[in-house]
PDB file of C-alpha atoms in Angstrom:
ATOM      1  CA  UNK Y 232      -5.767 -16.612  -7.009  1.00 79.00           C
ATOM      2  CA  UNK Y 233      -7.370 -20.114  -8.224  1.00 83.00           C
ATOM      3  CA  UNK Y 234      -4.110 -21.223  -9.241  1.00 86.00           C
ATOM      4  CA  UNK Y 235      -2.501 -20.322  -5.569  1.00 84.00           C
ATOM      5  CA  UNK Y 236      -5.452 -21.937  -3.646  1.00 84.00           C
ATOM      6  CA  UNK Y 237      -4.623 -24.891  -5.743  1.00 89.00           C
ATOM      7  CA  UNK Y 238      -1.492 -25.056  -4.933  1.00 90.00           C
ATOM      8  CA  UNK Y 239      -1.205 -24.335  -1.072  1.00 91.00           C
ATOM      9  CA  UNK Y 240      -2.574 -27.481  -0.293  1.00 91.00           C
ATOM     10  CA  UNK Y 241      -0.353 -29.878  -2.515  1.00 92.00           C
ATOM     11  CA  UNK Y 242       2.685 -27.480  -1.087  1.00 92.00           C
ATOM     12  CA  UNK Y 243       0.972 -28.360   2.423  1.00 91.00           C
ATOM     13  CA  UNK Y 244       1.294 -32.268   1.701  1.00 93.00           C
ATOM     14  CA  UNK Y 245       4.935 -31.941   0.254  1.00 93.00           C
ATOM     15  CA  UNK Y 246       6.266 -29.474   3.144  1.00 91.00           C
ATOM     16  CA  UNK Y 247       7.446 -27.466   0.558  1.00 91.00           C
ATOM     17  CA  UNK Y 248       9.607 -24.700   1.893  1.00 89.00           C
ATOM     18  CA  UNK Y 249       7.473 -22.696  -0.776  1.00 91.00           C
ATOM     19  CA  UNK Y 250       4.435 -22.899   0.893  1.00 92.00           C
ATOM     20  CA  UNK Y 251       5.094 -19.209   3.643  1.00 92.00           C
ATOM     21  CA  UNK Y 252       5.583 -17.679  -0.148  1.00 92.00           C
ATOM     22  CA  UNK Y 253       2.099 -19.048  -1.181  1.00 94.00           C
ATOM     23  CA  UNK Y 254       0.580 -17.917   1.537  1.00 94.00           C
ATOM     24  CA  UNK Y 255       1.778 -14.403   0.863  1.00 92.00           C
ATOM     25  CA  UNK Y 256       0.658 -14.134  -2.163  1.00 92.00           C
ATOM     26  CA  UNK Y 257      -2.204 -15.380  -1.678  1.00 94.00           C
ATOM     27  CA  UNK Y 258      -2.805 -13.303   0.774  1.00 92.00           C
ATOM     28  CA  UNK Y 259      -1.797  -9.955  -1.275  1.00 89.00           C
ATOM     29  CA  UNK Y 260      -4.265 -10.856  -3.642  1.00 91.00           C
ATOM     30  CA  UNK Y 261      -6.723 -10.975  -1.245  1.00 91.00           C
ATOM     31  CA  UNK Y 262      -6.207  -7.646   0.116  1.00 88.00           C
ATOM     32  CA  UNK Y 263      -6.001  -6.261  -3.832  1.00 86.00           C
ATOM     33  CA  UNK Y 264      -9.668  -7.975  -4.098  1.00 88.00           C
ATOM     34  CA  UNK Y 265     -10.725  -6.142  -0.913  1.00 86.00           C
ATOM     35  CA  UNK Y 266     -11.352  -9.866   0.571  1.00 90.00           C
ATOM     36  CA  UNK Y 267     -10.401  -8.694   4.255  1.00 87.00           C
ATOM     37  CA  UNK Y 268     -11.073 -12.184   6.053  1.00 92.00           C
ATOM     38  CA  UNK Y 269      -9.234 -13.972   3.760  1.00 92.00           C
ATOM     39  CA  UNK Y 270      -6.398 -11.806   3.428  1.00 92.00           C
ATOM     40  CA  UNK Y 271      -6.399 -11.887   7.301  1.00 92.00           C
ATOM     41  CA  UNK Y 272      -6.250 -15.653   7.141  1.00 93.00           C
ATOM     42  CA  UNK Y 273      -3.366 -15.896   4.853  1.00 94.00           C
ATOM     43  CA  UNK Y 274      -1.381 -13.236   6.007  1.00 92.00           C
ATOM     44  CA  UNK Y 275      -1.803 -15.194   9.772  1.00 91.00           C
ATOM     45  CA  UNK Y 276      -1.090 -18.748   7.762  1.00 93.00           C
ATOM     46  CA  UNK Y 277       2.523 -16.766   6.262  1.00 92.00           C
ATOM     47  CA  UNK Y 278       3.757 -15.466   9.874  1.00 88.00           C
ATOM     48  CA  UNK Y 279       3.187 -19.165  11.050  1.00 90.00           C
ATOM     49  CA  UNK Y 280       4.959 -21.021   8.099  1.00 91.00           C
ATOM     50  CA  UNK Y 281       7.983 -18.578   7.718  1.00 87.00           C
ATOM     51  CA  UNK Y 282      10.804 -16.842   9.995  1.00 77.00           C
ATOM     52  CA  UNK Y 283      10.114 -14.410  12.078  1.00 71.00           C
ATOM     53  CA  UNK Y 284      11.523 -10.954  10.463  1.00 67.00           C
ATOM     54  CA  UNK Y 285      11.982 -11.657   7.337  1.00 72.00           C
ATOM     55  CA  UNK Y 286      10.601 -10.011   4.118  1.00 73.00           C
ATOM     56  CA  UNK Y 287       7.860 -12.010   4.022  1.00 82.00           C
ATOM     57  CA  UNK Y 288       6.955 -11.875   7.558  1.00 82.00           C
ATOM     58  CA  UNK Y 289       7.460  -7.976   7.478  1.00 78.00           C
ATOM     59  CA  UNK Y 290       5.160  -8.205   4.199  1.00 83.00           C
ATOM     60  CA  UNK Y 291       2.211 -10.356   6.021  1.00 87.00           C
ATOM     61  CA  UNK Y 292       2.218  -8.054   8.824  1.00 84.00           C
ATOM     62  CA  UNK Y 293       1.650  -4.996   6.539  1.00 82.00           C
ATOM     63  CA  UNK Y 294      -1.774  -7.212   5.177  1.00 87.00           C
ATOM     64  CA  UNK Y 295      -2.558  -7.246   8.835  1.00 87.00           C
ATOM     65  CA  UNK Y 296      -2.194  -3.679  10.206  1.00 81.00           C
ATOM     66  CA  UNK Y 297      -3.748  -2.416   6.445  1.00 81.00           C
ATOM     67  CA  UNK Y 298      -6.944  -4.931   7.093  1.00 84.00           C
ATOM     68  CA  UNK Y 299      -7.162  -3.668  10.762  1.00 80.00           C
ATOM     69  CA  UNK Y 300      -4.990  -6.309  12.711  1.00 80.00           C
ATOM     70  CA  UNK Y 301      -2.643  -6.561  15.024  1.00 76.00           C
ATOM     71  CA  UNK Y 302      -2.226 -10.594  16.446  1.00 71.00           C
ATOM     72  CA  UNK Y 303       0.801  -9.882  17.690  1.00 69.00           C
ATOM     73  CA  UNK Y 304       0.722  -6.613  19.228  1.00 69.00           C
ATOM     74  CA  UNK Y 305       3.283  -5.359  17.354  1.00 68.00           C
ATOM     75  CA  UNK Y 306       1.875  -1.811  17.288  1.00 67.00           C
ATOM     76  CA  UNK Y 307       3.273  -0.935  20.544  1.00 69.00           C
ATOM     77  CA  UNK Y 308       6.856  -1.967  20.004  1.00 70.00           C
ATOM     78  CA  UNK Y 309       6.672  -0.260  16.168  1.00 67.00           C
ATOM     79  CA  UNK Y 310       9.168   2.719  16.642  1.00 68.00           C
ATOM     80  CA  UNK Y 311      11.573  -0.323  17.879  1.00 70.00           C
ATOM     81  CA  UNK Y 312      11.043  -2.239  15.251  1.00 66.00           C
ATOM     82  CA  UNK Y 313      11.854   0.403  12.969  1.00 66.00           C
ATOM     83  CA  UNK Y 314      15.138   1.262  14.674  1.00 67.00           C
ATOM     84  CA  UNK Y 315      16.062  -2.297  14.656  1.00 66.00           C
ATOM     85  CA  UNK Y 316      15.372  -3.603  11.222  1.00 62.00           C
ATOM     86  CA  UNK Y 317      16.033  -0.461   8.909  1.00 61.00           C
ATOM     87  CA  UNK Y 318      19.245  -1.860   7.598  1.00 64.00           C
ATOM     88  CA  UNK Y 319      17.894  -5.358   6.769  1.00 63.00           C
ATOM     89  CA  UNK Y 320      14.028  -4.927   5.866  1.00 64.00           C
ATOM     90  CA  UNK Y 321      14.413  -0.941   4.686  1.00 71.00           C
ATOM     91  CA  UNK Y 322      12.006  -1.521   1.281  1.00 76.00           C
ATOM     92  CA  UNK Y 323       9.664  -2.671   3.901  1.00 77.00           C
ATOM     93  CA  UNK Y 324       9.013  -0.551   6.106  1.00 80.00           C
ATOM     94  CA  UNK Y 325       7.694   2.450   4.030  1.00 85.00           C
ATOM     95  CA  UNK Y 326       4.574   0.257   3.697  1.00 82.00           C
ATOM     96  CA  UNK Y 327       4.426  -0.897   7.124  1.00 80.00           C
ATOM     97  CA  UNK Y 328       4.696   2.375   8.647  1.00 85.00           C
ATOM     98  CA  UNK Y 329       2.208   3.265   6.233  1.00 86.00           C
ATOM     99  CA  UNK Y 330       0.181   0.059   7.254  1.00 82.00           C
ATOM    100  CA  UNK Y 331       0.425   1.277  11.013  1.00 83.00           C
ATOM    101  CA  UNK Y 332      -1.199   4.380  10.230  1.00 85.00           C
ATOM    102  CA  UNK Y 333      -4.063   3.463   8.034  1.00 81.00           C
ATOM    103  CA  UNK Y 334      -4.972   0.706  11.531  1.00 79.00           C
ATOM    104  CA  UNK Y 335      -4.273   3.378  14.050  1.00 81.00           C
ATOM    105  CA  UNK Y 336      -6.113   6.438  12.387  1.00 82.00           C
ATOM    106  CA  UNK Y 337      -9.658   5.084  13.527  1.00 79.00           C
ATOM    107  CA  UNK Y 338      -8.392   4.915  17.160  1.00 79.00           C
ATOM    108  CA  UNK Y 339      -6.135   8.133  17.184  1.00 83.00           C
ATOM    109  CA  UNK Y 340      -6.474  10.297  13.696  1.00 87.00           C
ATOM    110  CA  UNK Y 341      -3.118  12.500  14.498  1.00 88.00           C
ATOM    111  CA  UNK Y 342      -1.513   9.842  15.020  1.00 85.00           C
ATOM    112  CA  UNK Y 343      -2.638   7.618  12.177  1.00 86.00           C
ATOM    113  CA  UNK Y 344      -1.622  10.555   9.279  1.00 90.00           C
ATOM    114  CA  UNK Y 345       1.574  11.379  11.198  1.00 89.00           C
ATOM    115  CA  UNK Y 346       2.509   7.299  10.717  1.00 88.00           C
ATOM    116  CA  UNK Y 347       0.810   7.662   7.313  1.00 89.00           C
ATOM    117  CA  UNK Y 348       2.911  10.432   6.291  1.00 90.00           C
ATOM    118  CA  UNK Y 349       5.932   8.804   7.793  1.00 88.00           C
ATOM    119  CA  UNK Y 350       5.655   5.711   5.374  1.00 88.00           C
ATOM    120  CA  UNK Y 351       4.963   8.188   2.641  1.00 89.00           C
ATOM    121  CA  UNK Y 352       8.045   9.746   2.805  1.00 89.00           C
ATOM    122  CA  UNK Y 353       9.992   6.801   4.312  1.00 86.00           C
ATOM    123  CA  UNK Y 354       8.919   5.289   0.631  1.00 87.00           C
ATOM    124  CA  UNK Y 355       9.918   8.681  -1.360  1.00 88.00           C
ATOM    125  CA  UNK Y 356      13.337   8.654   0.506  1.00 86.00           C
ATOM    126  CA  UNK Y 357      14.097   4.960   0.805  1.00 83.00           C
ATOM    127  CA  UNK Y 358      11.886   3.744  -2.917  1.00 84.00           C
ATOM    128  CA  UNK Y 359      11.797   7.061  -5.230  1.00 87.00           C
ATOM    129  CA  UNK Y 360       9.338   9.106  -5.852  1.00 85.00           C
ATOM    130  CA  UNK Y 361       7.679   6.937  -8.874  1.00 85.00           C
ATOM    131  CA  UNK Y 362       8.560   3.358  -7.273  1.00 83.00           C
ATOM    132  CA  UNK Y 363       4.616   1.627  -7.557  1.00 81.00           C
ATOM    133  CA  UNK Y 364       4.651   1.217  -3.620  1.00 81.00           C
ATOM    134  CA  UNK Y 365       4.774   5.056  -3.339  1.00 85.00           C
ATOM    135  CA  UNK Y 366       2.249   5.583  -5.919  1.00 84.00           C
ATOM    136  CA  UNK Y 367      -0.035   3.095  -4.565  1.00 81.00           C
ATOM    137  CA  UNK Y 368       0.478   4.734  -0.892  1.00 85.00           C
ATOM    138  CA  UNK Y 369      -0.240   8.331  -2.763  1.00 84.00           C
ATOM    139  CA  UNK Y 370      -3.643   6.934  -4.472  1.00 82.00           C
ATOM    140  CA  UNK Y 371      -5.015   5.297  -0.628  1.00 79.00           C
ATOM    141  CA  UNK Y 372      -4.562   8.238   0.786  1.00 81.00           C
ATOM    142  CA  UNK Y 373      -6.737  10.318  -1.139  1.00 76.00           C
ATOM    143  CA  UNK Y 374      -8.960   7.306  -0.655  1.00 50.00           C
ATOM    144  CA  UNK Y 375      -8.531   7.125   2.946  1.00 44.00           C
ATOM    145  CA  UNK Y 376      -9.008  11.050   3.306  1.00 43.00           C
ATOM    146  CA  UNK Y 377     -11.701  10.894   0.976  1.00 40.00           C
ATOM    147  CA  UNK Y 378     -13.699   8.340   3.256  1.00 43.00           C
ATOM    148  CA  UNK Y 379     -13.131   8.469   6.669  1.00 42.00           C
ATOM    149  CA  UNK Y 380     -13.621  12.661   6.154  1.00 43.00           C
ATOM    150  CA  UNK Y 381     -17.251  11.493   5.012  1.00 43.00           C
ATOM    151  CA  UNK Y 382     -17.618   9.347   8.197  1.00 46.00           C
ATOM    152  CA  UNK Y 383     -16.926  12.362  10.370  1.00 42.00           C
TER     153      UNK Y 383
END
């Protein structure tokens, strides 16, 4: 993480076409360090410096939805989005389905799991069963359960 926030801002300076990637990752690492804000930030700073759709876009808007935002409104249009970009973005989309349902389970819980257990088995069909994304999904899950069951 040092060595990223070092380098956005010489990639900044330089125009680098690097920089959307930097961003990314930055902002993955973030989210793995449970740093929502600045996850949020970076994931924003990506869907500004790259184009719109592509894996890296699709990536920073699962950050996003899993830290509880939707900027763009994308929520509403999400079944069309699916439809549209399976072909092109289809390792993708298991985590942003999954993404969708972990923001929308707060607002509408049937509707959260049913998206969560969409990308769960979007990433089992589309992944494999023992891909990390899967696993990962698996192991939130239980966490998610686990804690918003607690809140009720």
């Amino acid at each position: 993480m040092v060595l990223l926030q070092s380098a956005i801002p010489l990639l900044e300076a330089n125009h680098s076409p690097l920089l959307a990637s930097a961003y990314l990752h930055a902002a993955l690492a973030a989210q793995r360090n449970q740093q929502s804000d600045q996850s949020v930030e970076l994931a924003t700073s990506t869907l500004q410096t790259c184009y719109p759709f592509d894996s890296m876009y699709m990536k920073a808007l699962g950050v996003l939805f899993y830290a509880g935002q939707d900027p763009l409104g994308v929520i509403t249009n999400i079944n069309d989005l699916i439809a549209t970009y399976t072909d092109d973005y289809a390792s993708y989309l298991p985590w942003l389905v999954f993404s969708v349902g972990v923001l929308a389970y707060p607002q509408d819980p049937s509707l959260g799991m049913e998206y969560v257990a969409r990308g769960v088995s979007l990433g089992k069909e589309i992944l494999g069963e023992l891909h990390g994304c899967v696993a990962r999904m698996q192991v939130l899950v239980g966490d998610v359960r686990i804690e918003w069951n607690r809140d009720a």
